[in-house]
Short mmCIF file of C-alpha atoms and ligand atoms in Angstrom, two decimals:
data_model
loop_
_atom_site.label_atom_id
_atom_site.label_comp_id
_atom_site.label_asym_id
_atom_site.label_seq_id
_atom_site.Cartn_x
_atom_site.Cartn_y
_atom_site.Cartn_z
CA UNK A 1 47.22 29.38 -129.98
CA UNK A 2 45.78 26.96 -132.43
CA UNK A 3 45.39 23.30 -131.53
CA UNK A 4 45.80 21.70 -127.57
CA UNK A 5 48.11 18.36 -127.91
CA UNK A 6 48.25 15.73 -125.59
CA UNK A 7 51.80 14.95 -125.87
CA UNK A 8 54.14 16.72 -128.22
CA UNK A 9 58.00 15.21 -128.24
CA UNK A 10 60.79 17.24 -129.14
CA UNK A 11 63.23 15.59 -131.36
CA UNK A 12 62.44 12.82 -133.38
CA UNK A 13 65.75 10.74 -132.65
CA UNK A 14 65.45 7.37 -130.95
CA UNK A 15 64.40 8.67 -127.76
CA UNK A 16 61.40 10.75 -128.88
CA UNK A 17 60.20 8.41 -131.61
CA UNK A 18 60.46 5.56 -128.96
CA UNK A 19 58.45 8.09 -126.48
CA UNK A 20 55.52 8.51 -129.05
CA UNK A 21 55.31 5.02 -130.23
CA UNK A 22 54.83 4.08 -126.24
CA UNK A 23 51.95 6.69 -125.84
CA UNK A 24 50.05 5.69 -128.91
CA UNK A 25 50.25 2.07 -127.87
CA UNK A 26 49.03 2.82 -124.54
CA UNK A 27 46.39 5.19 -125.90
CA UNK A 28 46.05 5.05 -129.85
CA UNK A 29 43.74 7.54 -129.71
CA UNK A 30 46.10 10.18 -128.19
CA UNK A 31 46.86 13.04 -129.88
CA UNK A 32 50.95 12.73 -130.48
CA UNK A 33 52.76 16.11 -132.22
CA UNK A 34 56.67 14.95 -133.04
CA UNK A 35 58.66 17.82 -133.46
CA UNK A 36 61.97 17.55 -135.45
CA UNK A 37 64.53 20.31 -137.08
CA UNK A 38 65.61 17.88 -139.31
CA UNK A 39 63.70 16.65 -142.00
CA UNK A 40 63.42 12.48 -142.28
CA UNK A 41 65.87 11.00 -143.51
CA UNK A 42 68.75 12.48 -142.04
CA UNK A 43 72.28 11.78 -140.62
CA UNK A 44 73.24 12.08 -137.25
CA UNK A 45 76.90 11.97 -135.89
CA UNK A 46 76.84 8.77 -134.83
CA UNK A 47 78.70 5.02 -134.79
CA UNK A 48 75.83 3.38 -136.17
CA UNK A 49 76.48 0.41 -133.53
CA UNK A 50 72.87 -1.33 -132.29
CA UNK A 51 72.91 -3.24 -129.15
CA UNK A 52 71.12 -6.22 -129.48
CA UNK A 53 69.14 -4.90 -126.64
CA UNK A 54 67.70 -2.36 -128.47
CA UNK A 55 65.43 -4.61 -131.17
CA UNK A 56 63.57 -5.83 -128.02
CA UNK A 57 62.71 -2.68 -126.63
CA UNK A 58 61.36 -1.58 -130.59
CA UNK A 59 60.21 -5.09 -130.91
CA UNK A 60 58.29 -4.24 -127.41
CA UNK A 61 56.84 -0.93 -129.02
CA UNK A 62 55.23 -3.11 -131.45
CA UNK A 63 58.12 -3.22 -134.38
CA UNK A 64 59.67 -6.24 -134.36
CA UNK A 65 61.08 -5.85 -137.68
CA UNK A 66 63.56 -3.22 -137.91
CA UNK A 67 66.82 -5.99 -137.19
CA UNK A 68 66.33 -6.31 -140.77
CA UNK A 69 68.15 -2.95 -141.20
CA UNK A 70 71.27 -4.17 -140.40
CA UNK A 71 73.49 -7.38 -140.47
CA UNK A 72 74.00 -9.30 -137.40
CA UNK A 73 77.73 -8.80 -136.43
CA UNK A 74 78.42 -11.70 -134.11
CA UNK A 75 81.45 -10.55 -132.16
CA UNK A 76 83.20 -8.25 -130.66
CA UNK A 77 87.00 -7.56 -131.13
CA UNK A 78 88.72 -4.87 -128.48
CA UNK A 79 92.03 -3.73 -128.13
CA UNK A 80 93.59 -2.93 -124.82
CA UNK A 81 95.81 0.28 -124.30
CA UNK A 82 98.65 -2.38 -124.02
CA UNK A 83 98.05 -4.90 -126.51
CA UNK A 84 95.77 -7.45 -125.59
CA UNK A 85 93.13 -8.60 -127.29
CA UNK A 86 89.49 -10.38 -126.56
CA UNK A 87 88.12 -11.60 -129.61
CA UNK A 88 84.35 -13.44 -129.16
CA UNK A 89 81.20 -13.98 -130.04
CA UNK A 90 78.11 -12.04 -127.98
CA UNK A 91 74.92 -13.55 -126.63
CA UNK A 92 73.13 -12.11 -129.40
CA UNK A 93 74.80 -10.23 -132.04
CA UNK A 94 74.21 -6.55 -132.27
CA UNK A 95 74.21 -4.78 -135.67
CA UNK A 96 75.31 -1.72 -137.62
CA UNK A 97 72.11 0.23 -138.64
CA UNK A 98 73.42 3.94 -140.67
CA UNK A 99 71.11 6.40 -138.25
CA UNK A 100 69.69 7.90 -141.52
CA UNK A 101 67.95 4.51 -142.20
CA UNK A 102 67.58 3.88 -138.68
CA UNK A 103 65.60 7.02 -137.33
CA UNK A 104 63.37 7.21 -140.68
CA UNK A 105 62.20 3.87 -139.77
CA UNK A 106 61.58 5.17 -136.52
CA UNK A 107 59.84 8.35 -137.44
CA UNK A 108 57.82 6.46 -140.19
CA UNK A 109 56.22 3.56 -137.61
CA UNK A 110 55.05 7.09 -135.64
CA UNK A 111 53.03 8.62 -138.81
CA UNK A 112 51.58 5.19 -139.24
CA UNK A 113 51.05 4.91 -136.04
CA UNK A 114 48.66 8.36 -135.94
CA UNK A 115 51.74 11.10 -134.85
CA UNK A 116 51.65 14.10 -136.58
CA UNK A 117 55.13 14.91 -137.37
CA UNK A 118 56.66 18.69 -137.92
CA UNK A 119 59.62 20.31 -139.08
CA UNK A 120 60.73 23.15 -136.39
CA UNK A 121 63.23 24.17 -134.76
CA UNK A 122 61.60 24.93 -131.13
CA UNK A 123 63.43 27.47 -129.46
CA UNK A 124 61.18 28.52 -126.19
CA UNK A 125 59.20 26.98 -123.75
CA UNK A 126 56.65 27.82 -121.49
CA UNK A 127 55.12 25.98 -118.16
CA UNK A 128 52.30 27.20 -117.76
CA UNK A 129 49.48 25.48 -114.75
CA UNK A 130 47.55 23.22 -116.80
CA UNK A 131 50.07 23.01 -120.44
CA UNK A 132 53.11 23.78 -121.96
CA UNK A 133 53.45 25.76 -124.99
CA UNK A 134 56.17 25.23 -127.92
CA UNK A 135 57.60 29.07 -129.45
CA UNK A 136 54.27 30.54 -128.48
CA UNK A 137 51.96 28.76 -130.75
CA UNK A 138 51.56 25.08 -129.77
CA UNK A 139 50.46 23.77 -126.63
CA UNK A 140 50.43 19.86 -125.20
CA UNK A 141 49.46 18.90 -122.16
CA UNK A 142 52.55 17.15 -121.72
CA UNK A 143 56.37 17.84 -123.51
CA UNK A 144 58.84 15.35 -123.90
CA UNK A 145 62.48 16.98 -124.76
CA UNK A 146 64.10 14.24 -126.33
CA UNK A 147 66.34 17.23 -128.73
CA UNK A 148 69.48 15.67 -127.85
CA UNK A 149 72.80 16.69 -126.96
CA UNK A 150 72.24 20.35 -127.02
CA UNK A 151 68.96 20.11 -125.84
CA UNK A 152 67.17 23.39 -125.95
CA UNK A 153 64.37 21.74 -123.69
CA UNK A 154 66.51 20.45 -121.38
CA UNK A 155 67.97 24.00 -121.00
CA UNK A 156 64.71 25.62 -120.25
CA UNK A 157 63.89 23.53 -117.27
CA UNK A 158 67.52 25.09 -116.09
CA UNK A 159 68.84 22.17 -115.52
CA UNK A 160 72.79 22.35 -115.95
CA UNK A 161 75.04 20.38 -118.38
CA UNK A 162 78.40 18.90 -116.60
CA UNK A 163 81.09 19.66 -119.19
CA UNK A 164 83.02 17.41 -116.91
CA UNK A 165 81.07 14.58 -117.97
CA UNK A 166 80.68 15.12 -121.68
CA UNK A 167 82.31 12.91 -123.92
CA UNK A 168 83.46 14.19 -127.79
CA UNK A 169 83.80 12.07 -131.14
CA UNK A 170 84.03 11.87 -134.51
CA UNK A 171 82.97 9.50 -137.18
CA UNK A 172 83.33 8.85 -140.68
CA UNK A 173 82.36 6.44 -143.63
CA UNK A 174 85.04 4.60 -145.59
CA UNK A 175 84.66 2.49 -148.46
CA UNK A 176 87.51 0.45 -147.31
CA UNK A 177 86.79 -3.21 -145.56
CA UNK A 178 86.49 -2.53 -141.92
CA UNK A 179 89.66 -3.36 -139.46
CA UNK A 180 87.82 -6.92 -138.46
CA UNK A 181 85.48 -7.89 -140.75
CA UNK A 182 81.97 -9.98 -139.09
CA UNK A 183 83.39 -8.09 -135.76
CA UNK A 184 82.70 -4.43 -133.83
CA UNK A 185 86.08 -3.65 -133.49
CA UNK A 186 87.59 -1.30 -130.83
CA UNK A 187 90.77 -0.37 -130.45
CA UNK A 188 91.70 1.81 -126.00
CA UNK A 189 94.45 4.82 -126.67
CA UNK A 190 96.76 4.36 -123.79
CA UNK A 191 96.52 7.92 -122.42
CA UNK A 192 95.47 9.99 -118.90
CA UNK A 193 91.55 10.43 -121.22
CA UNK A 194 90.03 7.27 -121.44
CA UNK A 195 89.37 7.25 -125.17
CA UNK A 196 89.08 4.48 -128.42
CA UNK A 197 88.89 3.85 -132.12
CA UNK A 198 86.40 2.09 -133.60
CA UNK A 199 85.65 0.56 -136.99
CA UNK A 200 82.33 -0.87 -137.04
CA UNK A 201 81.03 -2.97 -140.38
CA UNK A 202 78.22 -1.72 -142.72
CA UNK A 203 75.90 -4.26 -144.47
CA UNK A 204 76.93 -4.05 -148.40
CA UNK A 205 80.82 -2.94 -147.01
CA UNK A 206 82.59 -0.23 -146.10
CA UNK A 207 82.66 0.63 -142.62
CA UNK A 208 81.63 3.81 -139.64
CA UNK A 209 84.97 4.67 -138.21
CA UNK A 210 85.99 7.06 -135.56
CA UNK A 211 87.72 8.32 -132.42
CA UNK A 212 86.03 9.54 -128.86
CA UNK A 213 87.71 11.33 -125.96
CA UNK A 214 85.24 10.15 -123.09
CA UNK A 215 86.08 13.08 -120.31
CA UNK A 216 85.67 16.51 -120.88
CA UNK A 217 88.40 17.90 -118.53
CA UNK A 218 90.17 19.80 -121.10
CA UNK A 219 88.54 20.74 -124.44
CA UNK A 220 88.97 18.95 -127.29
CA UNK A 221 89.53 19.75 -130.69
CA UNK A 222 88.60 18.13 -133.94
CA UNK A 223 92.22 17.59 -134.78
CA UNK A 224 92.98 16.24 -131.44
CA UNK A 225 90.57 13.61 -132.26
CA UNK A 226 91.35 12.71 -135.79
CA UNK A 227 94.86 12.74 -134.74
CA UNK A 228 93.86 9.99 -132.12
CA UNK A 229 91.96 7.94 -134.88
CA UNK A 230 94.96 8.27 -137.59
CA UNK A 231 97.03 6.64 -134.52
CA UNK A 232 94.74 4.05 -133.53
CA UNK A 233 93.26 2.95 -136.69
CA UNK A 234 96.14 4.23 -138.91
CA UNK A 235 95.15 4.02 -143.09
CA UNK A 236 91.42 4.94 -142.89
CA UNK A 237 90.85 6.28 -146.10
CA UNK A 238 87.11 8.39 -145.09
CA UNK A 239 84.99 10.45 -146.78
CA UNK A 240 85.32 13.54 -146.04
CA UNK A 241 81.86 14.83 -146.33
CA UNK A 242 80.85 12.10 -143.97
CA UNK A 243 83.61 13.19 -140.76
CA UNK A 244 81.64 15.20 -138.65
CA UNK A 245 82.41 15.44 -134.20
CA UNK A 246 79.47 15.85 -131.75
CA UNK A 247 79.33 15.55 -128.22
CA UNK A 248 77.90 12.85 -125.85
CA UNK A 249 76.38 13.61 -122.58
CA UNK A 250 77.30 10.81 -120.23
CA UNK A 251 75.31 9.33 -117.48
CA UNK A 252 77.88 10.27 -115.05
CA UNK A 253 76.81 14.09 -115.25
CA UNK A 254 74.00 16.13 -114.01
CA UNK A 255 70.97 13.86 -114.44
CA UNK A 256 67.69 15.83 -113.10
CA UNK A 257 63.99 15.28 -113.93
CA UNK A 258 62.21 18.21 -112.47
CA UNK A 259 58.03 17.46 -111.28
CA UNK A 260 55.52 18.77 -113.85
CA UNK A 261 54.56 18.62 -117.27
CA UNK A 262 58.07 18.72 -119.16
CA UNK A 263 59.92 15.04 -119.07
CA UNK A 264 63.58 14.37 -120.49
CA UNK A 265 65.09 11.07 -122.70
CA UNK A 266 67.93 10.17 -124.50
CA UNK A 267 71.25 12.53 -124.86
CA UNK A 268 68.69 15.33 -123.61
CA UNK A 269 68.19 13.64 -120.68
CA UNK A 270 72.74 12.72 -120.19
CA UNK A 271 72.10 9.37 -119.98
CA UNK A 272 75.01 7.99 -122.24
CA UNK A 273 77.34 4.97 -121.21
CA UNK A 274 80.35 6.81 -119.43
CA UNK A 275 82.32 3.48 -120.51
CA UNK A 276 81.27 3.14 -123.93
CA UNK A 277 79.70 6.13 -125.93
CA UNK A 278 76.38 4.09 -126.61
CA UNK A 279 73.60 5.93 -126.25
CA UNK A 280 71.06 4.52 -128.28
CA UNK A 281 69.77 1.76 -125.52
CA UNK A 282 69.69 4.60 -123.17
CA UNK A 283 67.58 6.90 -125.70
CA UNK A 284 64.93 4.25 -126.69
CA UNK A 285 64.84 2.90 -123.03
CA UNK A 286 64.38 6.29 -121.36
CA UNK A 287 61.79 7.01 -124.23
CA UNK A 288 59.68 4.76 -123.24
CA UNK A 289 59.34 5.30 -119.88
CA UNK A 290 58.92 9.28 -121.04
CA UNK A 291 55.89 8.14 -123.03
CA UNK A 292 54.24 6.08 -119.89
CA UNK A 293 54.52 8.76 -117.91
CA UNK A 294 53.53 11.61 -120.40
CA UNK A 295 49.63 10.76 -119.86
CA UNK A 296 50.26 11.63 -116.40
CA UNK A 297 49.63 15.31 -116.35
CA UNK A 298 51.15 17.04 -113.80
CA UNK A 299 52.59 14.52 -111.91
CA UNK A 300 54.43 13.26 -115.26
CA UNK A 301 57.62 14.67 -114.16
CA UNK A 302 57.45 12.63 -110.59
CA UNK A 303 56.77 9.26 -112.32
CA UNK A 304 59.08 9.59 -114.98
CA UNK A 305 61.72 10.35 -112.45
CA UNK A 306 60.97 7.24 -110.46
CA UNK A 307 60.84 5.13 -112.94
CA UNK A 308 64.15 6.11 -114.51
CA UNK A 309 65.85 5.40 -111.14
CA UNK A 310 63.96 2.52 -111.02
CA UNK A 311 65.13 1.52 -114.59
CA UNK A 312 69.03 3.07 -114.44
CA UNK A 313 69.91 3.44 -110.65
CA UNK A 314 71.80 0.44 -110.41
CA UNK A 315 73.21 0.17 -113.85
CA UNK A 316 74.74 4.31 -113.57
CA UNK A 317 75.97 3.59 -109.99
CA UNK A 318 78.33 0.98 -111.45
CA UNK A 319 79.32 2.30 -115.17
CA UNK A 320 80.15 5.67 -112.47
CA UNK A 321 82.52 3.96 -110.44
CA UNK A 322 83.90 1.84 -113.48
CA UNK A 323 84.57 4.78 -115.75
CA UNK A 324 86.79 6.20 -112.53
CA UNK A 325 88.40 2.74 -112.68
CA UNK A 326 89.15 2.94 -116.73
CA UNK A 327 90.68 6.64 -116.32
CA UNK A 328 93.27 3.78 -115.34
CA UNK A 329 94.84 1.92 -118.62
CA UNK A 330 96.06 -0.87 -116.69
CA UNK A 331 92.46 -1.33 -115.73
CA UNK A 332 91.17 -1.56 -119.13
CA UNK A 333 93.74 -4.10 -119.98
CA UNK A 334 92.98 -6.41 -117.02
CA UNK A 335 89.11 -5.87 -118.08
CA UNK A 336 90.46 -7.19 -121.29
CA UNK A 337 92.34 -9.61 -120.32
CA UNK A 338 89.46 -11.17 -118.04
CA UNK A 339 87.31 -10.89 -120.69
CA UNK A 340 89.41 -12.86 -123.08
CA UNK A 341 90.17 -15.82 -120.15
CA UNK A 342 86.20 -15.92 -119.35
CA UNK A 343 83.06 -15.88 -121.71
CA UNK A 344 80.84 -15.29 -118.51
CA UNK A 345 83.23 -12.05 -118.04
CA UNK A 346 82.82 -11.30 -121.19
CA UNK A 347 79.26 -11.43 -121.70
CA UNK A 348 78.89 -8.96 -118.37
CA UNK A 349 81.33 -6.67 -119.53
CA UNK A 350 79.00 -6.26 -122.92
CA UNK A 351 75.75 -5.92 -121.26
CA UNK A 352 77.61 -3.20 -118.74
CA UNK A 353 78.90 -1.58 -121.71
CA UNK A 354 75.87 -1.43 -124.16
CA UNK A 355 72.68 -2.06 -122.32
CA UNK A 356 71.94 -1.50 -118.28
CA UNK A 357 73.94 -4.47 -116.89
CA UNK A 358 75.87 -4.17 -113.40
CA UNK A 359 78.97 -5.73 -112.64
CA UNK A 360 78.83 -8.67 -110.48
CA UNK A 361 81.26 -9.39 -107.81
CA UNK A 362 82.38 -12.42 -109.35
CA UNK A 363 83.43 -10.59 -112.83
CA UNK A 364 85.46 -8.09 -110.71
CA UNK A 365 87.27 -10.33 -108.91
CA UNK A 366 88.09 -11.99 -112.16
CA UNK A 367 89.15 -8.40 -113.67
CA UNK A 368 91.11 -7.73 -110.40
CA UNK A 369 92.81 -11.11 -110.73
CA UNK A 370 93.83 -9.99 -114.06
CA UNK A 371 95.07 -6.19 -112.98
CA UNK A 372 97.42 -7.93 -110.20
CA UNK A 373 98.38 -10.93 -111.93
CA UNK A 374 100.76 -11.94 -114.74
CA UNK A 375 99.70 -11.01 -118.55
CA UNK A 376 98.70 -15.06 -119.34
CA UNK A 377 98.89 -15.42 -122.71
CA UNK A 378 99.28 -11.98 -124.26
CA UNK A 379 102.40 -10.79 -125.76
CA UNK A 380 104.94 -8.80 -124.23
CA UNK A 381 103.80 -5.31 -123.73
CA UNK A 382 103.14 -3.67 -126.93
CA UNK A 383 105.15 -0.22 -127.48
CA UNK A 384 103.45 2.77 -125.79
CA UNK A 385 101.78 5.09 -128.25
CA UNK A 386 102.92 8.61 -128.01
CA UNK A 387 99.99 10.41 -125.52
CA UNK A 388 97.92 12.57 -127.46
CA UNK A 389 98.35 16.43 -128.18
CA UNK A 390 97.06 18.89 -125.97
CA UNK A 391 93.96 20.32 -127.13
CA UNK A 392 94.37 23.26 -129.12
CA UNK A 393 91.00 24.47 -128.73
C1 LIG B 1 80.46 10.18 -132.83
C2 LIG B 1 79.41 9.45 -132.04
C3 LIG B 1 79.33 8.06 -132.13
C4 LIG B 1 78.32 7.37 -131.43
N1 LIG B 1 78.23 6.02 -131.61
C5 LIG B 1 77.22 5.34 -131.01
C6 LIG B 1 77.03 3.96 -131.29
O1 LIG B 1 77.73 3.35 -132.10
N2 LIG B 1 76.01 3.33 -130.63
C7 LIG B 1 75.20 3.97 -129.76
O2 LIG B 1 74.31 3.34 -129.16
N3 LIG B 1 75.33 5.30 -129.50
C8 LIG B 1 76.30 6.00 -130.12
N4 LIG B 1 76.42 7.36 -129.92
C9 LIG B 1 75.44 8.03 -129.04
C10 LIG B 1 74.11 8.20 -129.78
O3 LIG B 1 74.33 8.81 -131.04
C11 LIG B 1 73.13 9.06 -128.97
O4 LIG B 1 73.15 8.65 -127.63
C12 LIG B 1 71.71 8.94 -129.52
O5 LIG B 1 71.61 9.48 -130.81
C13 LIG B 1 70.72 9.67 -128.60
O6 LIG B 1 69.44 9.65 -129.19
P1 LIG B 1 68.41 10.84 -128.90
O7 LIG B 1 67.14 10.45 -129.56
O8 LIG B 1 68.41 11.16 -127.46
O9 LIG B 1 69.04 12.12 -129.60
P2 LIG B 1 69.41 12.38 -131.14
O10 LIG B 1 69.61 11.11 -131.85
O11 LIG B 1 70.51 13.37 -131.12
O12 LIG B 1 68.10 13.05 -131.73
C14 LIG B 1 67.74 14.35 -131.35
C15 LIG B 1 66.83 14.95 -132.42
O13 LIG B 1 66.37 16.22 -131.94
C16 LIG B 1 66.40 17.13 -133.01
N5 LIG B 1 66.52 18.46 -132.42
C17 LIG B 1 67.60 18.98 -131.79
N6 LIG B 1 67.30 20.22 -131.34
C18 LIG B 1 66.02 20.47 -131.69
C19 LIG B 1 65.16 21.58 -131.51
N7 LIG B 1 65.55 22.68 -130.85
N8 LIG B 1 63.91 21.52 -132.02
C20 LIG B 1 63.50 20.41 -132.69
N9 LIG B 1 64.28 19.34 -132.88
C21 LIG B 1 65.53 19.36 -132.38
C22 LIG B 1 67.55 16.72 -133.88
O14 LIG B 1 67.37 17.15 -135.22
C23 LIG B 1 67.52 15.19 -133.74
O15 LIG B 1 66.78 14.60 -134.78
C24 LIG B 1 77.40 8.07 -130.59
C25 LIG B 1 77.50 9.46 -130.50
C26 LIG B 1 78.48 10.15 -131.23
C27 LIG B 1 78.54 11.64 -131.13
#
């Protein structure tokens, strides 16, 4: 055993980077280890979309720069499964930010910031009474697992993924002018899986484009999915060294912070929107609550827990009913509908869908309104699309 670390995060994504940064500002002095497979910069499978929320929690940690990374897109355009459209500007804009540029912003403000930063790929923990220790040879006092989707961390504190609640996508670049230019676009497939197209706008042109299947009840394959995409966003001309599927634990499946000295954020921690696929509010969010409650010792595990109740409760208690509600495509075009009718609506149904909102009584009423009522205003119900394959794999 060499060195003793006072916090060492595993995974340099959003959520771990965010989880340093927090510790050194608390204690600047603390002795940070970030622990990464990848080396900086590098892709990750991803729609590149940045909640506005987002820049205020990094602005929080002490980085109030990093907006400049990406273009403001003002609005958001979405489909319904049947047609309609809502077409408006957001509170604040959110932006497009490529995760390569992104996350080596991130992991560059934590080597300025005093982390040490290391390439490995951990592969076994060990609790032991007063430290845990990374593939034998590196102990902290505290571990954050903030290794994403997969996460090997996550795994060793046994607890279980819910394949149930895993969501699948894939993305790709194009050169080509996205579907709405100045606008997130997303386009609902009208089918028994909740699922949507996107084609999101890159500064400089071109635009991140893809298709996600947001149940897991049935496998999915990678055909499946670009099969949905060449349906729902027909013409996308991509790259093909840029189309790559990954999976997306949602918030809706097994969520469990064990006491001790080994905490959980981000994907690691299944705390993507079950309505949306964004995860990157969740990671940075949950990160820095990990890094708060990593100089706790051994009660780190107890505080972190509390305070991610504290933080999500509310906001997964509603996106888990609501993503029962949109297994429903008639509910996703009344949610549509009442978004278009109703900026207030519409401005709930974004911060439900992107940061930790909750959905007020007054926006579903407006939402049930639409499901009961007549289609004001929209065309007559668009052609159904043909559902999508079984899976295959
Ligand atoms: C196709 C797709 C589109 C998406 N689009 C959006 C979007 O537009 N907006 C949005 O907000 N969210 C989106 N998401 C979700 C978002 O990508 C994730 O929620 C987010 O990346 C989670 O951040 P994280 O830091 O928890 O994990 P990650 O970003 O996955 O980072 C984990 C890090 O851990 C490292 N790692 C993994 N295993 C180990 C190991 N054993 N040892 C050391 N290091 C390890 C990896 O190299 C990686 O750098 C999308 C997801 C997918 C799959």
């Amino acid at each position: 055993m060499t060195e003793m670390w006072d916090v060492a995060v595993v995974g340099a994504g959003p959520a771990g980077a965010a989880a340093a940064l927090r510790v050194l500002r608390l204690d600047p002095a603390a002795r940070v280890l970030l622990v990464d497979a990848a080396t900086f910069p590098r892709d990750k499978t991803c729609g590149d979309g940045i909640a506005a929320g987002v820049f205020d929690l990094l602005a929080a940690l002490g980085l109030p720069d990093l907006a400049r990374l990406g273009a403001a897109v003002p609005r958001l355009h979405v489909r319904s499964p049947w047609g309609a459209v809502v077409d408006r500007s957001c509170a604040r804009p959110n932006r497009v930010v490529p995760r390569a540029v992104l996350d080596h912003a991130l992991v560059s403000a934590c080597l300025e910031r005093g982390a040490r930063v290391r390439r490995q790929r951990v592969r076994r923990i060990e609790v032991r009474r007063d430290h845990v220790v990374l593939d034998g040879d590196t102990a902290a006092r505290t571990v954050v697992g903030a290794d994403g989707a997969n996460s090997v961390v996550r795994r060793s504190l046994g607890v279980p993924s819910r394949p149930r609640s895993t969501a699948v996508a894939v993305r790709g670049y194009t050169t080509q002018d996205p579907v709405v230019p100045d606008a997130l676009h997303i386009a609902f497939a009208e089918g028994r899986r909740p699922a949507y197209a996107w084609s999101f706008p890159l500064a400089g042109g071109g635009a991140n484009v893809g298709y996600g299947i947001f149940d897991g009840t049935a496998p999915t394959s990678r055909d499946e999915l670009l099969a949905g995409l060449a349906t729902h966003l027909p013409g996308q001309d991509l790259d093909p060294a840029t189309v790559r599927g990954h999976r997306l634990p949602l918030s809706t499946g097994a969520r469990a912070q064990p006491d001790g000295r080994v905490l959980l954020a981000g994907d690691a921690a299944a705390l993507v929107n079950p309505l949306t696929g964004e995860g990157i509010f969740d990671a940075v969010a949950s990160g820095v609550l990990a890094g708060q409650a990593a100089l706790c010792g051994a009660a780190a595990g107890a505080v972190h827990r509390a305070a991610l109740r504290r933080c999500f409760g509310r906001h997964h208690r509603h996106t888990a009913a609501l993503s029962r509600l949109m297994r429903s495509p008639r509910f996703v075009h009344a949610a549509v509908l009442a978004a278009a009718r109703d900026q207030r609506v519409f401005d709930t149904v974004v911060e439900v869908g992107l940061e930790r909102g909750t959905a007020a009584p007054r926006v579903l009423a407006a939402i049930g309104a639409a499901f009961v009522g007549p289609a004001r205003g929209v065309a007559p119900r668009p052609r159904r699309h043909r559902p999508l394959e079984p899976a295959t794999t």
